[in-house]
Amino acid sequence: MCTENYDPCYPDQPVVDRYLPIWAMLPAFAAKPAFIWADDDDDASPSRTALTYSQLDSSVGRVARNLLGVLRRGDAVLVLASPGLRLVTLLFACQRAGLTAVPVIPPDPARFGPAHEHLLRAVSQTKPAAAVADAVYIDAVTKTAGSVVAGEEGESGRLAAMLSSLRWLAVDELEREPRGGGGPGASSPAAKAYVGCGPDDVYLIQYTSGATGVPKPVMVTAGSAAHNVRAARKAYDLCPGSVVVSWLPQYHDCGLMFLLLTVVSGATCVLAAPGAFVRRPRLWLELVAEFRATCTPVPSFALPLVLRRGRSHGRLSLELGSLRNLILINEPIYKSCVDEFVQAFARDGLRVASISPSYGLAENCTFVSTAWRATCSDDDLPSYKKLLPSARLSSMGSNVSAEIEIAVVDEETGEPVEDGVEGEIWVSSPSNASGYLGHPSASHEAFCARVPGRAGACFVRTGDRGVVKQGRGPERYLYVVGRSADVITVLDDGGRRLRRVHAHYVETAAFGGAPPGRLRGGCVAAFTAPTSTPRSLTSQTDVAVIVVVELQKGSGGGDGDHRELCDRMKAAVWREEGVMVGLVVLVDGGVVPKTTSGKLRRGAARQMLLAGKLRAIFEARYDDGGDAVAGVREEGREEMAGKSVDGWLVAGEGGETDMATAFGSASRRLRLQSFL
């Protein structure tokens, strides 16, 4: 059995939960905080609640015993607890009880929306034996379900029926000591044989972000999760002296992985609610300074958000010199944005050497790679097409480590491409998940890819596109340049050549073309859609490039002002990327759909627009790349679904939207051309 144990003080375990009793028995760790919850109340009196390794181990054992009092090992459990120390305990308790956790953000019971749709999806697909939540939340759900008229049609009625049929378990009850004490999962120096999850048991159903489609349920085994966080521990050089600050959602991906990573490292993790960061972005850096954090993971959009709203007026002064790893996720990662952030907070001790651009995905548990190096200087940060790298590869192959292999391949043939050539990123690792729950064909396609001529290793097809470039020395770097599903294909040279442009470049150019303060950062979505009267493919307007833009509240003017804004964005996209925009749509804040981790859902935005469900403030249409603009205030678009309006197709749900999204691979382009 291969081990990632690179230091004698780390006792490698096959399952993450098995680290807890070890730390709890060591005097140096028993009273040490494992997790600290940081409240940031509006009354300017924030509170801090600590959970030591000894307390966490005892709580996990107690909750696990109570869970097994009503459930059977192997059952799926819907975890709907609010973010905080209770959720941390529940996730580890499910592993110790041998249950499969399905963490889902608890939606507001009184208002049906996208969060409810996801909950409905999770209940339908995982068929949980029970749902665990706070007692107050269970009461609210019960009352809401009871108020729904029996037999009511629609999603709300279906969800109410499903929730009513679930077996609900209150966290408050699970935390109480069971009668007689002891039982399965008890922890003590003379603990019985471990009866929780084995390395091959599915301990977690983790949903993909849904950035490019419907979220998929990924089956993660306890062994693959343990391998993943051990690999991350080594890559980030974490140890018992490390202090992590995280406000990421604890339900999936990086937010959940850092809970496991903390325990495997014997470190301390300071947690805050995602909403607290959104309300006051400076909170993140204040927590880093208060606890002298050495490591903090954030999505890349957090940097410009802090620059706009969190540079001053804080409760505490900043001292960021303790930070060794500022881990950036949610690729692509723009070098200019990172440079501006480092420059802004350099006087507070932030060092460029702490920047850790990283790459991960749910299908590989989370972590894949990082380009971090503790000794780098300003000149040592390479870039490619404005982006920072997300992995350092060996000089001869594409290995991130001895067990994690990255390949950049031609997406049609699976053959590796040469350095400098863009291709699809494939990952082979013991961290690879087992597949998608209930989707055998999709699982085989995504998790069983093989490089032609090579026996053995299976690769996960990530759907991400990347380029490998040589650095100044022997190291090679992987740059994640975008998602295959979000590629915009345009025609150059009078229609003689197809060129691929990643949507984020169009969005960045559009945002940069607007006056400061007019647009919401990270809320610009670019995609393509077909016109209703297609001609031969000799101009870009047959498959139009559309940009949907959120305006800052209170920044708008009249129609003339909106038209000028659209013109400036269109001109900037042409100037920066050589892409002719056919339609610019201005919308209010909060309209552009996003995932819970802040990723744009461009496909969903396209679908909303074509289905007539995207209520616009102003639209600017550009015919055949000319200068003529028709500015139209959005009215009654819902009634126009399926009709042609001014040469633009307004499609119904699930209609032409599918054709538009097919504009990706070469074979799909041929089918699209035939259709047109």
Short mmCIF file of C-alpha atoms in Angstrom, two decimals, residues 6 9-11 16 19-20 22-24 26 28-30 32-35 53 56 229 233 238-244 258-269:
data_model
loop_
_atom_site.label_atom_id
_atom_site.label_comp_id
_atom_site.label_asym_id
_atom_site.label_seq_id
_atom_site.Cartn_x
_atom_site.Cartn_y
_atom_site.Cartn_z
CA TYR A 6 6.30 12.27 4.61
CA CYS A 9 4.40 12.89 13.22
CA TYR A 10 1.59 12.22 10.73
CA PRO A 11 0.01 8.81 11.35
CA VAL A 16 -10.13 10.69 7.92
CA TYR A 19 -7.35 10.60 12.93
CA LEU A 20 -9.65 12.13 15.55
CA ILE A 22 -5.42 9.68 17.79
CA TRP A 23 -5.26 13.44 18.26
CA ALA A 24 -7.73 13.32 21.17
CA LEU A 26 -2.35 13.05 22.74
CA ALA A 28 -0.63 18.23 23.14
CA PHE A 29 -3.78 17.99 21.00
CA ALA A 30 -6.63 17.10 23.38
CA LYS A 32 -6.15 22.26 21.24
CA PRO A 33 -8.93 23.90 19.16
CA ALA A 34 -9.69 21.87 16.07
CA PHE A 35 -12.34 24.31 14.82
CA TYR A 53 -9.94 17.83 19.38
CA LEU A 56 -14.88 17.00 18.70
CA VAL A 229 -6.55 15.56 1.77
CA ARG A 233 -1.59 18.44 3.12
CA LEU A 238 0.36 21.91 6.40
CA CYS A 239 1.23 20.71 9.89
CA PRO A 240 -0.11 20.87 13.48
CA GLY A 241 1.16 24.44 13.70
CA SER A 242 -0.96 25.55 10.71
CA VAL A 243 -3.99 27.79 11.21
CA VAL A 244 -6.63 27.87 8.46
CA PHE A 258 -10.67 21.86 4.35
CA LEU A 259 -12.64 20.36 7.23
CA LEU A 260 -11.02 17.02 6.47
CA LEU A 261 -7.65 18.61 5.72
CA THR A 262 -7.63 20.32 9.11
CA VAL A 263 -8.09 17.04 10.97
CA VAL A 264 -5.56 15.12 8.86
CA SER A 265 -2.99 17.88 9.53
CA GLY A 266 -3.79 18.21 13.23
CA ALA A 267 -4.22 21.93 12.54
CA THR A 268 -6.75 24.55 13.68
CA CYS A 269 -9.43 25.91 11.34
#
